Coordinates of C-alpha atoms and ligand atoms in Angstrom, one line a residue:
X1 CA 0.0 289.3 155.7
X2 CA -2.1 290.1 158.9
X3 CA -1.1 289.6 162.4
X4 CA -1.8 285.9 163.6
X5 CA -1.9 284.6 159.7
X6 CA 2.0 286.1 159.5
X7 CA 4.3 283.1 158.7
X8 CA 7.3 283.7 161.0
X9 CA 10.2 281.2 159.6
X10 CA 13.5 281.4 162.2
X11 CA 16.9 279.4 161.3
X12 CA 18.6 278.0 164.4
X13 CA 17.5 277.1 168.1
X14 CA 20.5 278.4 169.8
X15 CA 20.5 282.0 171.9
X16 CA 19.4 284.3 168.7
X17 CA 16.5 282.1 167.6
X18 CA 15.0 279.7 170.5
X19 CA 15.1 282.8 172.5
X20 CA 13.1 285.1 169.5
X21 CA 10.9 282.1 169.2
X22 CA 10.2 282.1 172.6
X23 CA 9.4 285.7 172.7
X24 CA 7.1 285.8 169.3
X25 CA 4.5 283.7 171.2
X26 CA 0.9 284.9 169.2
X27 CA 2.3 286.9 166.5
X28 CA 1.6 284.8 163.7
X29 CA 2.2 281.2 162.7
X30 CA 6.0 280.8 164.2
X31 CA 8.5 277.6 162.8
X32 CA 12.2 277.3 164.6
X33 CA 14.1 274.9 162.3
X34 CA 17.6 273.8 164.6
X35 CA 19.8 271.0 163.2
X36 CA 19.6 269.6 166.3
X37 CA 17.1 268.4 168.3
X38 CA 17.3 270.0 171.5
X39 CA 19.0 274.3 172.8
X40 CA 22.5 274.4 173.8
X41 CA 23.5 276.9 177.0
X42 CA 27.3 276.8 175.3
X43 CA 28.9 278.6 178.3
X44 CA 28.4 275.7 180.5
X45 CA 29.7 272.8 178.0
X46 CA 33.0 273.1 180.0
X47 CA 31.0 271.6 183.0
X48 CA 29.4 269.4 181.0
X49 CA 32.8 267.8 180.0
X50 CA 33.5 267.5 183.5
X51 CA 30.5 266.5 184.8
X52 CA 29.2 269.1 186.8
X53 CA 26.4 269.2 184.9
X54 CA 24.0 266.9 182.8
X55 CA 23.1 266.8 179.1
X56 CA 19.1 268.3 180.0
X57 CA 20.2 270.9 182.3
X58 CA 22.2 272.8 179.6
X59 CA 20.6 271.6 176.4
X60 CA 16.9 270.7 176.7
X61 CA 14.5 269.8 174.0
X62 CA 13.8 272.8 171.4
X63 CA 10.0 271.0 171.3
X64 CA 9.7 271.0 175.3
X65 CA 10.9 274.4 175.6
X66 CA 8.4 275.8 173.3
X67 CA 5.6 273.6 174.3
X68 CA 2.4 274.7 172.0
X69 CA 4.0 278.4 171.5
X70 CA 5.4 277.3 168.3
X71 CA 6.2 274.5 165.4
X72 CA 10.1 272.6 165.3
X73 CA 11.1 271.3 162.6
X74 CA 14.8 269.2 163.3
X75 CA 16.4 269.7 159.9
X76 CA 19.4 271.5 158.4
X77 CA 18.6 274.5 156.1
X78 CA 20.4 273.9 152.7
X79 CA 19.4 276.7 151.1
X80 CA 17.3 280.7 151.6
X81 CA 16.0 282.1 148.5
X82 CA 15.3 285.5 149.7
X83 CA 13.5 286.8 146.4
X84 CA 11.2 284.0 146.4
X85 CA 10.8 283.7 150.2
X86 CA 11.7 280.3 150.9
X87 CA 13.6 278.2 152.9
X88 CA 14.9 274.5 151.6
X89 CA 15.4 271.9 153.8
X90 CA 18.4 268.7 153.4
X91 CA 15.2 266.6 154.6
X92 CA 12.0 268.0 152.8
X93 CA 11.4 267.8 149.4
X94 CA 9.1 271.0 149.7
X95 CA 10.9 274.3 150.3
X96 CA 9.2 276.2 153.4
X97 CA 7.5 279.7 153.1
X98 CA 7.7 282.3 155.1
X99 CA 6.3 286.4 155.2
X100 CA 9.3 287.2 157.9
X101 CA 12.3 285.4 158.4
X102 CA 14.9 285.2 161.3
X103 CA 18.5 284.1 160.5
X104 CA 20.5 283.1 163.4
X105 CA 22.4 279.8 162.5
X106 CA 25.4 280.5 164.5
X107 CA 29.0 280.4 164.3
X108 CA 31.4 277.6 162.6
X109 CA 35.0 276.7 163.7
X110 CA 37.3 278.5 162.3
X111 CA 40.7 276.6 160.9
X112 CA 42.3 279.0 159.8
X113 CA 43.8 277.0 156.4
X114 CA 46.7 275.1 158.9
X115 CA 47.2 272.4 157.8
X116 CA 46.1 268.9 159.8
X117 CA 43.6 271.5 161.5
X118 CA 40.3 270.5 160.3
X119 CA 41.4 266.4 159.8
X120 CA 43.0 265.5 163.1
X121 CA 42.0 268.2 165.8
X122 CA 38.9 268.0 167.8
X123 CA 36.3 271.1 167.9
X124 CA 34.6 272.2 171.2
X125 CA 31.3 273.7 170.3
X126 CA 28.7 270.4 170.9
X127 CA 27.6 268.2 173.0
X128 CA 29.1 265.4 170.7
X129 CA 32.1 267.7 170.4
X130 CA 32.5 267.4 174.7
X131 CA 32.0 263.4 174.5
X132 CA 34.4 263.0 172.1
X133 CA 37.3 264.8 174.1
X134 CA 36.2 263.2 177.0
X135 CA 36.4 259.9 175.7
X136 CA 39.7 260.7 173.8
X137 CA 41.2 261.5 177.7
X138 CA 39.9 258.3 179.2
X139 CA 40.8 256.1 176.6
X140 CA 44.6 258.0 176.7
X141 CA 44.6 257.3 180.5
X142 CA 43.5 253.8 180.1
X143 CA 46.4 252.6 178.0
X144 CA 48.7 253.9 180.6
X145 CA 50.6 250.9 182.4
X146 CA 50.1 251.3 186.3
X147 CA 54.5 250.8 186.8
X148 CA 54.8 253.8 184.2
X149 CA 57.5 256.3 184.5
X150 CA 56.5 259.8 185.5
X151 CA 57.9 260.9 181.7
X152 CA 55.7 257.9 179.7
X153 CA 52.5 259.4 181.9
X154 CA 53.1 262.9 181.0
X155 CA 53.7 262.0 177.2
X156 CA 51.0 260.0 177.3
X157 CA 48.5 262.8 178.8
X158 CA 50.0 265.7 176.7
X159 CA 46.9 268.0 175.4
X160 CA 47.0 270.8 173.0
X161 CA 44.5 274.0 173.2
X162 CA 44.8 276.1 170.6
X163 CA 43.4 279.4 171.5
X164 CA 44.1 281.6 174.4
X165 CA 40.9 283.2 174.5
X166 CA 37.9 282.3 177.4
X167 CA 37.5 279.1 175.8
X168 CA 41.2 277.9 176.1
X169 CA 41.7 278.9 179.4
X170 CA 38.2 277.4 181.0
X171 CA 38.7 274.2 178.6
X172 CA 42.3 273.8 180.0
X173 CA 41.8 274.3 183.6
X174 CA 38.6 271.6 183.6
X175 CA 40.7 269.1 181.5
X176 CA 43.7 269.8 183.7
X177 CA 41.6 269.1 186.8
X178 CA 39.8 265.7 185.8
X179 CA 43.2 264.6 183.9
X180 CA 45.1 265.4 187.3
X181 CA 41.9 263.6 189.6
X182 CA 42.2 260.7 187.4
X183 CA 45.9 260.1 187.5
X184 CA 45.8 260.4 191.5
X185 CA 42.9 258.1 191.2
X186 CA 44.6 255.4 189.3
X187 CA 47.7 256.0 191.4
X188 CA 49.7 256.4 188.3
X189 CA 52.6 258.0 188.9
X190 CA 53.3 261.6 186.8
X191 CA 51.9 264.6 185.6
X192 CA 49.5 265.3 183.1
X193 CA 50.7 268.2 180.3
X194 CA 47.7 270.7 179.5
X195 CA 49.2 273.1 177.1
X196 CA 47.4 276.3 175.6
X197 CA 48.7 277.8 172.3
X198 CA 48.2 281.4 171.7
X199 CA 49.2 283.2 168.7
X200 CA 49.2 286.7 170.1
X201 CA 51.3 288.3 173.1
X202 CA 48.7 287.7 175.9
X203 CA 45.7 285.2 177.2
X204 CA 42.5 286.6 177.4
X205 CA 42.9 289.5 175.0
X206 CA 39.9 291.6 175.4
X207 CA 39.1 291.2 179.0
X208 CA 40.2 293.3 181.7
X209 CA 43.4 293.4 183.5
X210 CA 42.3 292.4 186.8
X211 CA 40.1 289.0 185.5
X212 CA 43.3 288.3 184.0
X213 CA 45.1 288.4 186.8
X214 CA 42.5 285.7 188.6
X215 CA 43.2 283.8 184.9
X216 CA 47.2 284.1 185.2
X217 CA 47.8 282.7 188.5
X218 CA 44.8 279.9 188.0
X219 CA 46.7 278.3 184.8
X220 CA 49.9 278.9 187.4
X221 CA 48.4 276.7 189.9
X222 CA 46.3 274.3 187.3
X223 CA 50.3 273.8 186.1
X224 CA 48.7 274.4 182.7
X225 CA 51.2 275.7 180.3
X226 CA 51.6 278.6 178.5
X227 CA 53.3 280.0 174.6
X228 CA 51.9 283.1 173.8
X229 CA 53.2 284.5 170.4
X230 CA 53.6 281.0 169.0
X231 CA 51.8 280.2 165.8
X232 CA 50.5 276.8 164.8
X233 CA 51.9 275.6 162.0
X234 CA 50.6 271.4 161.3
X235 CA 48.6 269.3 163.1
X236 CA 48.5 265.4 162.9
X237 CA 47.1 262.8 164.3
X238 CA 49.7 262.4 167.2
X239 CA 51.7 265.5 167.1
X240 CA 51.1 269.8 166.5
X241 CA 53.9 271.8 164.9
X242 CA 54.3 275.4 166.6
X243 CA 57.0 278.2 165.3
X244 CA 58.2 280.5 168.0
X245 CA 60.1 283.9 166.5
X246 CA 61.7 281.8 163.7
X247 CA 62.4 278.7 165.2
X248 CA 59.6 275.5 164.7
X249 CA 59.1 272.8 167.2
X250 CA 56.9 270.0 167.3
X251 CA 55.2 268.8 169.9
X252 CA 53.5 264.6 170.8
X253 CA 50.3 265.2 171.6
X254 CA 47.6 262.7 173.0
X255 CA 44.6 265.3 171.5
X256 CA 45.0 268.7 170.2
X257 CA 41.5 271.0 170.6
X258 CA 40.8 273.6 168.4
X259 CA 39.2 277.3 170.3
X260 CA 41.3 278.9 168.4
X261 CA 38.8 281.0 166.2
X262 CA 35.5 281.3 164.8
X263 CA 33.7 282.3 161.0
X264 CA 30.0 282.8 160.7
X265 CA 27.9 279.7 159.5
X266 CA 28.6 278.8 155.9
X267 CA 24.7 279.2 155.0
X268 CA 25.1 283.5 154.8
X269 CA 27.9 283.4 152.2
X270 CA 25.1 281.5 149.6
X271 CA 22.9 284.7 150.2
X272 CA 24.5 287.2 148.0
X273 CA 24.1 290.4 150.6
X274 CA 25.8 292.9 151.7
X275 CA 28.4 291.4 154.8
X276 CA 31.4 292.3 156.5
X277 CA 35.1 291.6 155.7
X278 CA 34.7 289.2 158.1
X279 CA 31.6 287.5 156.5
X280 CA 29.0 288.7 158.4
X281 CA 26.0 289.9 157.6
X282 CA 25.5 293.8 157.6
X283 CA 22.3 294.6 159.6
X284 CA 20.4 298.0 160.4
X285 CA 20.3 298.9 163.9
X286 CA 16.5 297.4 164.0
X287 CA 18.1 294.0 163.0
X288 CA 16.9 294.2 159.5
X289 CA 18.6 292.8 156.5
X290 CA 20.1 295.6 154.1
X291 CA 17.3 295.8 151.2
X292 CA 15.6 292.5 152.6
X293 CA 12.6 294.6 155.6
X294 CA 11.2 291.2 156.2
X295 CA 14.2 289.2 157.1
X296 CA 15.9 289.9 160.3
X297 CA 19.3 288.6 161.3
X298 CA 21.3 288.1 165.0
X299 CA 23.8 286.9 166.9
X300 CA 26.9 285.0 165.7
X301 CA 26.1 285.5 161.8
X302 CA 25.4 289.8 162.3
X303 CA 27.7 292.4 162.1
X304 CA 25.7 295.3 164.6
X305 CA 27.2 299.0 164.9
X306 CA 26.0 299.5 168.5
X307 CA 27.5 297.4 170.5
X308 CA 30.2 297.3 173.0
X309 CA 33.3 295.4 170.9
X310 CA 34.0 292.8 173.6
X311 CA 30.3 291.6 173.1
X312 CA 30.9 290.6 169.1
X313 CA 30.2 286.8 169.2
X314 CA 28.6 286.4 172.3
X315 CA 25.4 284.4 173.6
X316 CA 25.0 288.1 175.8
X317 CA 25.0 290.0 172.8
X318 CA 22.8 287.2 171.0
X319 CA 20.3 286.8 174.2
X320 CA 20.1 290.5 174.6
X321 CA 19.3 290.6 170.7
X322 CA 16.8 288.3 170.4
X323 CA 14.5 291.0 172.9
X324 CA 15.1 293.5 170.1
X325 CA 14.4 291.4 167.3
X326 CA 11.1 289.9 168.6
X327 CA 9.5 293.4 169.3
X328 CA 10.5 294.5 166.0
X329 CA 8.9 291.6 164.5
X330 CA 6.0 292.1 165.6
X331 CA 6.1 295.6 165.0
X332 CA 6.9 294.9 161.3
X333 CA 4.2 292.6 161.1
X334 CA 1.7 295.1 162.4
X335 CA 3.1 298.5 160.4
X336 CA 4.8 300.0 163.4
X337 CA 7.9 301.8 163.8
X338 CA 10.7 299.4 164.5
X339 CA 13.3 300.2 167.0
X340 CA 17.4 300.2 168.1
X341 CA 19.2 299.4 170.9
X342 CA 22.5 300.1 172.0
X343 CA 24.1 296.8 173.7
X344 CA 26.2 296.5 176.5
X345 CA 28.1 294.0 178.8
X346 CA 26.4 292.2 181.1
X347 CA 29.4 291.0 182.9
X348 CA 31.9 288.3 182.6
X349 CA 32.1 284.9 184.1
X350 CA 35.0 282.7 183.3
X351 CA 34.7 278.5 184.9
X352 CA 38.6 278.2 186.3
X353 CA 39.0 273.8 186.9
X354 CA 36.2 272.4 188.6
X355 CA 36.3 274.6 191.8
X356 CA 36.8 277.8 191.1
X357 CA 35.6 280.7 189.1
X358 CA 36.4 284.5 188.2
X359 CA 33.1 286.4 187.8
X360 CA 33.1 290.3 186.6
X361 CA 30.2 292.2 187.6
X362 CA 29.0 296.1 188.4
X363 CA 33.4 296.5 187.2
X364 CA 34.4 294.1 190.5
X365 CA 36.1 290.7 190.3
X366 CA 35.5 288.2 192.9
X367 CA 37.0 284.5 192.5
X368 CA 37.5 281.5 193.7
X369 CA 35.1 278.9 195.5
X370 CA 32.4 281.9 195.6
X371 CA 32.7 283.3 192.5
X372 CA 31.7 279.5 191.0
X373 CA 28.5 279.3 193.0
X374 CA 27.8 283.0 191.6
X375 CA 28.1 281.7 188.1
X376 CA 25.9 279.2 188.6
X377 CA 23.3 281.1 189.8
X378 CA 23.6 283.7 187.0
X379 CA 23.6 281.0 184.3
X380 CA 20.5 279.1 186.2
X381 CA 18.7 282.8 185.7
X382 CA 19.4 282.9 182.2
X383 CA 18.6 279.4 180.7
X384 CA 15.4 279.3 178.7
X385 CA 11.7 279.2 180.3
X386 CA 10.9 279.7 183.7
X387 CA 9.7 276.2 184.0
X388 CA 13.3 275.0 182.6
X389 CA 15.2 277.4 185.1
X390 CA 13.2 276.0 188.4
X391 CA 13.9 272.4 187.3
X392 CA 17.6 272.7 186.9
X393 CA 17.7 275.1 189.2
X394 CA 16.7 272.8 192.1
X395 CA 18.4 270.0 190.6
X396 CA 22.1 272.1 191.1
X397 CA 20.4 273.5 194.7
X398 CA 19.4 269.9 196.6
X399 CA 21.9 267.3 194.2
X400 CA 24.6 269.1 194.0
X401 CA 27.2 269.7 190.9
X402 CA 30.1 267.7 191.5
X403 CA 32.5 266.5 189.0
X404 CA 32.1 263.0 187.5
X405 CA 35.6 261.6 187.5
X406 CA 36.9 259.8 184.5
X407 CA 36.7 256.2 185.1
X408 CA 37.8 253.8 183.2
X409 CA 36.4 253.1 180.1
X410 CA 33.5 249.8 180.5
X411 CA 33.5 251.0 184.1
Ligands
FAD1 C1 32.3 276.3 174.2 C2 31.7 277.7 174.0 C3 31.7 278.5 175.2 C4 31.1 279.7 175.1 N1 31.0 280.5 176.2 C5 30.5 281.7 176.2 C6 30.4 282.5 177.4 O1 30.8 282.1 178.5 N2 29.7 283.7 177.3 C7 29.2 284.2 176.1 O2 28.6 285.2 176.1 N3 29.3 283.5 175.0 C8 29.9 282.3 175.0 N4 30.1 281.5 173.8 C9 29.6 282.1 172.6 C10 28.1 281.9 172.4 O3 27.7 280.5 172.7 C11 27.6 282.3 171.0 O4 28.0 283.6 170.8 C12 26.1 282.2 170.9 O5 25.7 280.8 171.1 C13 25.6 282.7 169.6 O6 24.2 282.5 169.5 P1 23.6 282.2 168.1 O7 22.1 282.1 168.3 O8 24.1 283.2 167.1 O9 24.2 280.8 167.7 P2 24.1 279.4 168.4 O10 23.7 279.6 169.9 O11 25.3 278.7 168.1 O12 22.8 278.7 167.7 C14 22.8 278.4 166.4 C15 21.9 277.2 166.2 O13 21.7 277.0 164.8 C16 21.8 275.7 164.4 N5 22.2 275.6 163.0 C17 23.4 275.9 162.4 N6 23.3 275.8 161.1 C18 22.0 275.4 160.8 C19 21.4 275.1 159.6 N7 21.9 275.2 158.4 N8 20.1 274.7 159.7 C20 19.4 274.6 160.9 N9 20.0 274.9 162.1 C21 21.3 275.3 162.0 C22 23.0 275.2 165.4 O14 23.0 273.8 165.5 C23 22.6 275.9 166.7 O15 21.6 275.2 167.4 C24 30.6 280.2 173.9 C25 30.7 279.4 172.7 C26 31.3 278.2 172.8 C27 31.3 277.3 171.6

């Protein structure tokens, strides 16, 4: 293997890989395989459910983005034989080689075992995912009768978020705001019923105490509603069993949406190395695989040491990675000494409905009306390419990013 003639194989195009990719421009013959055709900027799917945003500001083309820098293949990885070096693919007969490799497939959701979870709630991790719930929240508000009691409305428009984390609590406040847009718009009368399911004693747990205060009184005013401590026992296709101390209720539900929890992609349990009790994959603090030099792994699917805890599963932790694993890449490749990083926060940003925000930065919280346009303009500086940031960036400057109301379905 000699620099430029090193095969450099990477498994997924999210913020751990496309962003390596990126990077590894010239260092040898580089391949990004992604089950999916184009990157996804996951903070911002919230505004792409509402409509603040369009499908190719937050997930444009892998091939685009890497222009001639490096090869895409759109497939799935079935299988890594690590002794042999090679990579199978579901839709190629011949397995792919490679002299390094770069794992960073992502994250999967996490069920949990409760029953009805997997079957009948929907996931919020995909573009797909996104339409789906929006569709599921205009077809519920279609079938509502315009002389319907305030009571039939709010059974009607009753939604279940499971998870009290930063998904829940952005998810909810955006649904809460288009649901309640939509019903004013249709002049229904009534109330939709956003409620948020969290199995330990607090929302948020993990960030501060004064961005939770901005969270607190947003689901206050978003009317979005709260059990902390309650544990979810069944889902079905219309309804979600909770148990409260040691009493169970169940709830009608129009949609139940599972944030509740995440486990790392089912690829790195086939590869028989050394991983957490959590499942992920042990690496040195160069990003190496234990016993494996050439194969590197990152983001969602790696367990690193040095690394603030609240980072763990984060596209900042993944983004900041992929710097780290790129230069050591190349170092490998050329017989240099590899380095380690210590990671840290680069501040917090949470989306609160479709106005508002709460950003964390330099240990300050600003929110509100502000504090949205701030997020913006820090997610705009960290999408992918310069050439990708000035095109969406004007598009949010001189159109705008307003909510797209949910209209009738056919509309
Ligand atoms: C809705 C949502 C909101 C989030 N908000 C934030 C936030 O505000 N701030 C923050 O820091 N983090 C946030 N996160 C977490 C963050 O998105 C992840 O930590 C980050 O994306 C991890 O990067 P990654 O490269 O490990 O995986 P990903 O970015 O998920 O990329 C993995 C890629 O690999 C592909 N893939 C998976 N399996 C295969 C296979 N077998 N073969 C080929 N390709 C495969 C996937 O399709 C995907 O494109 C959010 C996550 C979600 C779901």
């Amino acid at each position: 293997m000699t620099k430029n003639s090193a095969k450099i194989v990477i498994i997924g195009g999210g913020f751990g890989g496309l962003f390596t990719a990126l990077e590894l421009h010239g260092a040898g013959e580089v391949t990004l395989i992604n089950d999916e055709d184009h990157f996804l900027f996951k903070p911002m799917l919230y505004e792409y459910l509402s409509g603040e945003v369009e499908a190719w500001h937050i997930a444009p083309d892998c091939r685009e983005l890497l222009e001639n820098q490096a090869n895409f293949i759109k497939d799935t990885v079935a299988e890594i034989d690590l002794s042999g070096k090679t990579v199978e693919l579901v839709g190629r007969k011949q397995a792919i080689s490679y002299d390094v490799l770069v794992i960073s497939p992502g994250a999967a959701t996490n069920y949990a075992g409760v029953e009805g979870a997997e079957q009948f709630s929907l996931p919020f991790r995909s573009l797909n995912d996104a339409n789906h719930l929006r569709r599921r929240m205009t077809e519920e508000l279609d079938r509502i009768q315009p002389d319907a009691a305030p009571q039939d409305t709010r059974a009607a428009l009753t939604f279940a978020i499971v998870g009290g984390g930063a998904s829940g609590v952005e998810l909810a406040t955006k649904m809460a705001d288009l649901l309640r847009d939509a019903v004013k718009r249709r002049a229904l009368r009534g109330e939709p019923r956003v409620v948020i399911i969290e199995m330990a004693d607090r929302l948020v747990p993990g960030m501060g105490e004064e961005i939770r205060k901005y969270v607190e009184n947003a689901l206050e005013e978003f009317r979005v509603e709260v059990h902390t401590d309650t544990r979810v026992i069944r889902v079905t296709e219309k309804s979600i069993t909770l148990e409260h101390g040691h009493s169970q209720t169940e709830m009608q539900t129009a949609g139940v949406v599972w944030v509740a929890g995440v486990r790392p992609n089912p690829l790195i349990q086939t590869l028989g190395i050394e991983t957490d009790r959590r499942g992920l994959i042990v690496v040195e603090p160069t990003l190496q695989v234990r016993n494996y030099p050439n194969v590197f792994a990152l983001g969602d699917v790696a367990f690193y040491a040095d690394v603030v805890p609240t980072l763990a599963g984060t596209a900042q932790l993944a983004f900041q990675q992929s710097h780290l694993c790129a230069q050591n890449v190349r170092a490998f490749i050329q017989g240099d000494k590899l380095r380690s990083k210590h990671f840290a926060e680069l501040g917090e940003a949470l989306s609160l409905g479709t106005e508002h925000a709460a950003v964390l930065s330099a240990g300050k919280v600003i929110g509100g009306p502000l504090a949205r346009q701030a997020r913006f303009a820090m997610y705009t500086a960290r999408l992918p390419t310069w050439h990708h940031r000035l095109r969406v960036g004007a598009s949010w400057f001189f159109e705008g990013t307003q909510p797209r109301p949910l209209q009738p379905l056919g509309f």
